[in-house]
């Protein structure tokens, strides 16, 4: 299994509070991704990174920001959480980009 | 605009029979197609892929078929086993596009004893 961890694994927060989710990899892969999974929508890309300090938006990036200061860590921040951001968040990594990605175990976020 | 679609949210199959999961796409620029499998409370795991230059790829009990003219792919599982019960996502990737996968909505497969 690819070495990917996500923290926290579960979080309950209140509307309007900032939240940061962390993805950590030990594979030294160049590409890292953040997805959210919601019923009826499958996996939707939020942001991705193609190198340290190099990031780009996905299809559902509004309300989210990311940072990657080290190869191994990719942070997802909800600046002011809303109930619509209640979801399961997955981090993924890829050595060459696209094609085969390896996913972390997910973070279940509930925004009250 | 949903570029990759899985129109069946769920599928129920008897153990030992064939499971067929379907996926349609709209972007003719996709070069690779992948299937991922997801168990509850776990991340998706890669299952099998196919290049757009092929029409079939087989790996054990799993076979993926690609029909480019119809922009359709399918995953066949033969014979189906209880451990195959999971959510299956198809995904597509364009080499010339950004380095990212586009996923379908997923199909929940249930294998009945």
mmCIF file of C-alpha atoms in Angstrom:
data_model
loop_
_atom_site.group_PDB
_atom_site.id
_atom_site.type_symbol
_atom_site.label_atom_id
_atom_site.label_comp_id
_atom_site.label_asym_id
_atom_site.label_seq_id
_atom_site.Cartn_x
_atom_site.Cartn_y
_atom_site.Cartn_z
ATOM 1 C CA UNK A 1 0.000 0.000 0.000
ATOM 2 C CA UNK A 2 1.157 3.521 -0.819
ATOM 3 C CA UNK A 3 2.223 5.464 2.273
ATOM 4 C CA UNK A 4 -0.522 8.054 2.568
ATOM 5 C CA UNK A 5 -2.033 9.273 5.803
ATOM 6 C CA UNK A 6 -4.720 11.835 6.418
ATOM 7 C CA UNK A 7 -5.401 13.737 9.594
ATOM 8 C CA UNK A 8 -7.717 14.101 11.282
ATOM 9 C CA UNK A 9 -9.779 11.080 10.244
ATOM 10 C CA UNK A 10 -12.958 12.557 11.675
ATOM 11 C CA UNK A 11 -13.861 16.131 12.544
ATOM 12 C CA UNK A 12 -16.963 17.954 13.695
ATOM 13 C CA UNK A 13 -16.896 21.720 13.470
ATOM 14 C CA UNK A 14 -19.250 24.676 13.452
ATOM 15 C CA UNK A 15 -20.216 26.900 10.556
ATOM 16 C CA UNK A 16 -17.818 29.801 10.134
ATOM 17 C CA UNK A 17 -14.781 28.196 11.727
ATOM 18 C CA UNK A 18 -11.571 27.515 9.799
ATOM 19 C CA UNK A 19 -10.576 23.898 9.242
ATOM 20 C CA UNK A 20 -7.320 22.425 7.949
ATOM 21 C CA UNK A 21 -6.949 18.869 6.731
ATOM 22 C CA UNK A 22 -3.530 17.328 6.283
ATOM 23 C CA UNK A 23 -2.299 14.784 3.782
ATOM 24 C CA UNK A 24 1.110 13.213 4.327
ATOM 25 C CA UNK A 25 2.921 10.865 1.957
ATOM 26 C CA UNK A 26 6.109 8.869 2.272
ATOM 27 C CA UNK A 27 6.368 7.918 -1.430
ATOM 28 C CA UNK A 28 8.047 11.119 -2.665
ATOM 29 C CA UNK A 29 5.422 11.391 -5.424
ATOM 30 C CA UNK A 30 5.280 14.666 -7.299
ATOM 31 C CA UNK A 31 1.504 14.974 -7.675
ATOM 32 C CA UNK A 32 -0.984 15.310 -4.841
ATOM 33 C CA UNK A 33 -4.737 15.782 -5.041
ATOM 34 C CA UNK A 34 -7.669 16.648 -2.793
ATOM 35 C CA UNK A 35 -11.104 15.224 -3.619
ATOM 36 C CA UNK A 36 -14.470 15.278 -1.948
ATOM 37 C CA UNK A 37 -16.932 12.430 -2.176
ATOM 38 C CA UNK A 38 -20.644 13.103 -1.978
ATOM 39 C CA UNK A 39 -23.633 10.865 -2.796
ATOM 40 C CA UNK A 40 -24.632 11.190 -6.437
ATOM 41 C CA UNK A 41 -21.490 13.091 -7.347
ATOM 42 C CA UNK A 42 -18.726 10.558 -7.038
ATOM 43 C CA UNK A 43 -15.257 11.966 -6.512
ATOM 44 C CA UNK A 44 -14.771 15.606 -7.396
ATOM 45 C CA UNK A 45 -11.400 17.285 -7.564
ATOM 46 C CA UNK A 46 -10.945 20.292 -5.286
ATOM 47 C CA UNK A 47 -7.293 21.255 -5.821
ATOM 48 C CA UNK A 48 -4.143 19.513 -6.894
ATOM 49 C CA UNK A 49 -0.406 20.068 -6.710
ATOM 50 C CA UNK A 50 2.255 19.243 -9.289
ATOM 51 C CA UNK A 51 5.199 20.170 -7.089
ATOM 52 C CA UNK A 52 6.244 22.118 -4.020
ATOM 53 C CA UNK A 53 4.447 25.468 -4.052
ATOM 54 C CA UNK A 54 2.789 24.543 -7.408
ATOM 55 C CA UNK A 55 -0.960 24.129 -7.131
ATOM 56 C CA UNK A 56 -4.014 24.482 -9.339
ATOM 57 C CA UNK A 57 -7.779 24.470 -8.975
ATOM 58 C CA UNK A 58 -10.087 21.564 -9.618
ATOM 59 C CA UNK A 59 -13.789 21.583 -10.446
ATOM 60 C CA UNK A 60 -15.072 22.456 -6.950
ATOM 61 C CA UNK A 61 -12.406 24.788 -5.543
ATOM 62 C CA UNK A 62 -14.634 27.605 -4.237
ATOM 63 C CA UNK A 63 -14.290 27.964 -0.465
ATOM 64 C CA UNK A 64 -11.080 25.914 -0.333
ATOM 65 C CA UNK A 65 -7.397 26.774 -0.402
ATOM 66 C CA UNK A 66 -4.325 24.551 -0.396
ATOM 67 C CA UNK A 67 -0.648 24.770 0.388
ATOM 68 C CA UNK A 68 2.329 22.555 -0.267
ATOM 69 C CA UNK A 69 5.557 23.698 1.318
ATOM 70 C CA UNK A 70 7.144 20.236 1.361
ATOM 71 C CA UNK A 71 6.948 17.317 -1.047
ATOM 72 C CA UNK A 72 5.359 15.092 1.571
ATOM 73 C CA UNK A 73 2.611 17.382 2.872
ATOM 74 C CA UNK A 74 -0.465 18.829 1.164
ATOM 75 C CA UNK A 75 -2.834 20.897 3.279
ATOM 76 C CA UNK A 76 -6.471 21.665 2.502
ATOM 77 C CA UNK A 77 -8.012 24.646 4.291
ATOM 78 C CA UNK A 78 -11.631 25.622 4.582
ATOM 79 C CA UNK A 79 -11.343 29.290 5.453
ATOM 80 C CA UNK A 80 -14.856 29.532 6.875
ATOM 81 C CA UNK A 81 -16.610 26.184 6.925
ATOM 82 C CA UNK A 82 -20.187 25.903 5.655
ATOM 83 C CA UNK A 83 -22.690 23.062 5.956
ATOM 84 C CA UNK A 84 -22.319 22.391 2.212
ATOM 85 C CA UNK A 85 -18.727 21.373 2.907
ATOM 86 C CA UNK A 86 -19.856 18.430 5.008
ATOM 87 C CA UNK A 87 -18.324 15.566 3.082
ATOM 88 C CA UNK A 88 -15.680 12.872 3.000
ATOM 89 C CA UNK A 89 -12.354 14.222 1.827
ATOM 90 C CA UNK A 90 -9.746 12.065 0.122
ATOM 91 C CA UNK A 91 -6.157 12.820 -0.633
ATOM 92 C CA UNK A 92 -4.427 11.043 -3.512
ATOM 93 C CA UNK A 93 -0.898 10.881 -4.844
ATOM 94 C CA UNK A 94 0.578 10.062 -8.217
ATOM 95 C CA UNK A 95 4.151 9.717 -9.384
ATOM 96 C CA UNK A 96 3.674 10.850 -12.960
ATOM 97 C CA UNK A 97 0.352 12.627 -12.835
ATOM 98 C CA UNK A 98 -3.118 11.562 -13.927
ATOM 99 C CA UNK A 99 -3.515 7.869 -14.624
ATOM 100 C CA UNK A 100 -3.058 5.711 -11.562
ATOM 101 C CA UNK A 101 -3.547 7.558 -8.301
ATOM 102 C CA UNK A 102 -3.255 6.134 -4.805
ATOM 103 C CA UNK A 103 -5.746 7.300 -2.239
ATOM 104 C CA UNK A 104 -5.545 7.946 1.473
ATOM 105 C CA UNK A 105 -8.114 6.583 3.951
ATOM 106 C CA UNK A 106 -10.240 9.743 3.936
ATOM 107 C CA UNK A 107 -11.370 12.388 6.434
ATOM 108 C CA UNK A 108 -15.017 12.585 7.389
ATOM 109 C CA UNK A 109 -15.958 16.218 8.054
ATOM 110 C CA UNK A 110 -19.251 17.348 9.562
ATOM 111 C CA UNK A 111 -20.027 21.055 9.612
ATOM 112 C CA UNK A 112 -22.884 21.922 11.957
ATOM 113 C CA UNK B 1 -20.920 19.146 -17.518
ATOM 114 C CA UNK B 2 -20.490 15.532 -16.462
ATOM 115 C CA UNK B 3 -17.774 14.175 -18.759
ATOM 116 C CA UNK B 4 -17.856 10.705 -17.221
ATOM 117 C CA UNK B 5 -21.177 9.151 -16.290
ATOM 118 C CA UNK B 6 -22.227 6.012 -14.496
ATOM 119 C CA UNK B 7 -25.968 5.885 -14.944
ATOM 120 C CA UNK B 8 -26.639 2.970 -12.623
ATOM 121 C CA UNK B 9 -26.313 3.988 -8.968
ATOM 122 C CA UNK B 10 -26.597 0.392 -7.847
ATOM 123 C CA UNK B 11 -26.428 -3.182 -9.123
ATOM 124 C CA UNK B 12 -27.294 -6.450 -7.416
ATOM 125 C CA UNK B 13 -25.848 -9.747 -8.700
ATOM 126 C CA UNK B 14 -25.955 -13.294 -7.466
ATOM 127 C CA UNK B 15 -22.697 -14.869 -6.333
ATOM 128 C CA UNK B 16 -21.006 -16.767 -9.138
ATOM 129 C CA UNK B 17 -22.743 -14.852 -11.912
ATOM 130 C CA UNK B 18 -21.292 -12.093 -14.075
ATOM 131 C CA UNK B 19 -21.347 -8.465 -12.915
ATOM 132 C CA UNK B 20 -21.315 -5.801 -15.618
ATOM 133 C CA UNK B 21 -20.733 -2.190 -14.672
ATOM 134 C CA UNK B 22 -21.105 0.490 -17.298
ATOM 135 C CA UNK B 23 -19.608 3.908 -17.882
ATOM 136 C CA UNK B 24 -20.113 6.516 -20.606
ATOM 137 C CA UNK B 25 -17.964 9.485 -21.463
ATOM 138 C CA UNK B 26 -18.295 12.553 -23.644
ATOM 139 C CA UNK B 27 -14.717 13.787 -24.140
ATOM 140 C CA UNK B 28 -13.072 12.098 -27.134
ATOM 141 C CA UNK B 29 -9.667 13.357 -25.937
ATOM 142 C CA UNK B 30 -9.492 10.859 -23.089
ATOM 143 C CA UNK B 31 -6.527 8.483 -23.502
ATOM 144 C CA UNK B 32 -6.849 6.203 -20.483
ATOM 145 C CA UNK B 33 -9.755 4.795 -18.570
ATOM 146 C CA UNK B 34 -9.548 3.337 -15.101
ATOM 147 C CA UNK B 35 -11.746 1.533 -12.624
ATOM 148 C CA UNK B 36 -11.428 2.050 -8.902
ATOM 149 C CA UNK B 37 -13.040 0.020 -6.152
ATOM 150 C CA UNK B 38 -14.058 1.472 -2.818
ATOM 151 C CA UNK B 39 -15.050 -0.257 0.396
ATOM 152 C CA UNK B 40 -16.845 1.663 3.179
ATOM 153 C CA UNK B 41 -14.571 3.803 5.371
ATOM 154 C CA UNK B 42 -11.600 3.235 3.045
ATOM 155 C CA UNK B 43 -10.055 5.154 0.182
ATOM 156 C CA UNK B 44 -10.591 4.006 -3.403
ATOM 157 C CA UNK B 45 -8.093 1.479 -4.744
ATOM 158 C CA UNK B 46 -7.028 1.055 -8.348
ATOM 159 C CA UNK B 47 -8.500 -2.013 -10.018
ATOM 160 C CA UNK B 48 -7.786 -2.065 -13.744
ATOM 161 C CA UNK B 49 -7.182 0.319 -16.624
ATOM 162 C CA UNK B 50 -7.272 0.413 -20.395
ATOM 163 C CA UNK B 51 -5.607 2.596 -22.987
ATOM 164 C CA UNK B 52 -7.686 4.139 -25.746
ATOM 165 C CA UNK B 53 -5.656 2.183 -28.317
ATOM 166 C CA UNK B 54 -7.036 -1.086 -26.967
ATOM 167 C CA UNK B 55 -10.553 -2.455 -26.792
ATOM 168 C CA UNK B 56 -10.048 -5.005 -24.042
ATOM 169 C CA UNK B 57 -7.861 -5.533 -20.997
ATOM 170 C CA UNK B 58 -8.076 -8.522 -18.709
ATOM 171 C CA UNK B 59 -6.741 -9.143 -15.223
ATOM 172 C CA UNK B 60 -7.911 -12.336 -13.602
ATOM 173 C CA UNK B 61 -11.643 -12.138 -12.972
ATOM 174 C CA UNK B 62 -11.779 -8.536 -14.160
ATOM 175 C CA UNK B 63 -12.075 -7.438 -17.780
ATOM 176 C CA UNK B 64 -12.583 -3.938 -19.080
ATOM 177 C CA UNK B 65 -14.017 -3.356 -22.547
ATOM 178 C CA UNK B 66 -13.760 -0.079 -24.426
ATOM 179 C CA UNK B 67 -16.006 0.954 -27.317
ATOM 180 C CA UNK B 68 -14.614 4.243 -28.553
ATOM 181 C CA UNK B 69 -17.209 4.819 -31.240
ATOM 182 C CA UNK B 70 -19.927 4.626 -28.595
ATOM 183 C CA UNK B 71 -17.794 6.373 -25.952
ATOM 184 C CA UNK B 72 -18.611 3.540 -23.604
ATOM 185 C CA UNK B 73 -16.653 1.260 -21.330
ATOM 186 C CA UNK B 74 -17.684 -1.612 -19.147
ATOM 187 C CA UNK B 75 -16.177 -3.672 -16.352
ATOM 188 C CA UNK B 76 -16.978 -7.378 -16.258
ATOM 189 C CA UNK B 77 -16.411 -9.415 -13.116
ATOM 190 C CA UNK B 78 -16.598 -13.182 -13.575
ATOM 191 C CA UNK B 79 -17.403 -14.989 -11.377
ATOM 192 C CA UNK B 80 -18.714 -12.478 -8.864
ATOM 193 C CA UNK B 81 -17.735 -13.045 -5.248
ATOM 194 C CA UNK B 82 -19.087 -11.565 -1.994
ATOM 195 C CA UNK B 83 -15.841 -9.602 -1.543
ATOM 196 C CA UNK B 84 -16.613 -7.762 -4.768
ATOM 197 C CA UNK B 85 -19.414 -5.892 -3.010
ATOM 198 C CA UNK B 86 -18.216 -2.292 -3.089
ATOM 199 C CA UNK B 87 -18.659 0.999 -4.906
ATOM 200 C CA UNK B 88 -16.979 1.084 -8.305
ATOM 201 C CA UNK B 89 -15.846 4.315 -9.925
ATOM 202 C CA UNK B 90 -14.800 4.696 -13.512
ATOM 203 C CA UNK B 91 -12.368 7.485 -14.327
ATOM 204 C CA UNK B 92 -10.777 8.967 -17.424
ATOM 205 C CA UNK B 93 -7.572 10.806 -18.168
ATOM 206 C CA UNK B 94 -6.214 12.845 -21.056
ATOM 207 C CA UNK B 95 -2.445 12.856 -21.612
ATOM 208 C CA UNK B 96 -2.634 16.262 -23.256
ATOM 209 C CA UNK B 97 -4.863 17.727 -20.597
ATOM 210 C CA UNK B 98 -4.033 18.622 -17.020
ATOM 211 C CA UNK B 99 -2.657 15.794 -14.905
ATOM 212 C CA UNK B 100 -5.952 14.858 -13.359
ATOM 213 C CA UNK B 101 -8.579 12.159 -13.478
ATOM 214 C CA UNK B 102 -12.263 12.757 -14.100
ATOM 215 C CA UNK B 103 -14.478 10.383 -12.123
ATOM 216 C CA UNK B 104 -17.972 9.082 -12.627
ATOM 217 C CA UNK B 105 -20.587 9.072 -9.865
ATOM 218 C CA UNK B 106 -19.982 5.484 -8.852
ATOM 219 C CA UNK B 107 -22.046 2.267 -8.899
ATOM 220 C CA UNK B 108 -22.692 0.301 -5.727
ATOM 221 C CA UNK B 109 -22.347 -3.405 -6.480
ATOM 222 C CA UNK B 110 -23.913 -5.902 -4.104
ATOM 223 C CA UNK B 111 -23.154 -9.600 -4.503
ATOM 224 C CA UNK B 112 -25.853 -11.788 -2.996
ATOM 225 C CA UNK B 113 -25.065 -15.293 -1.691
#
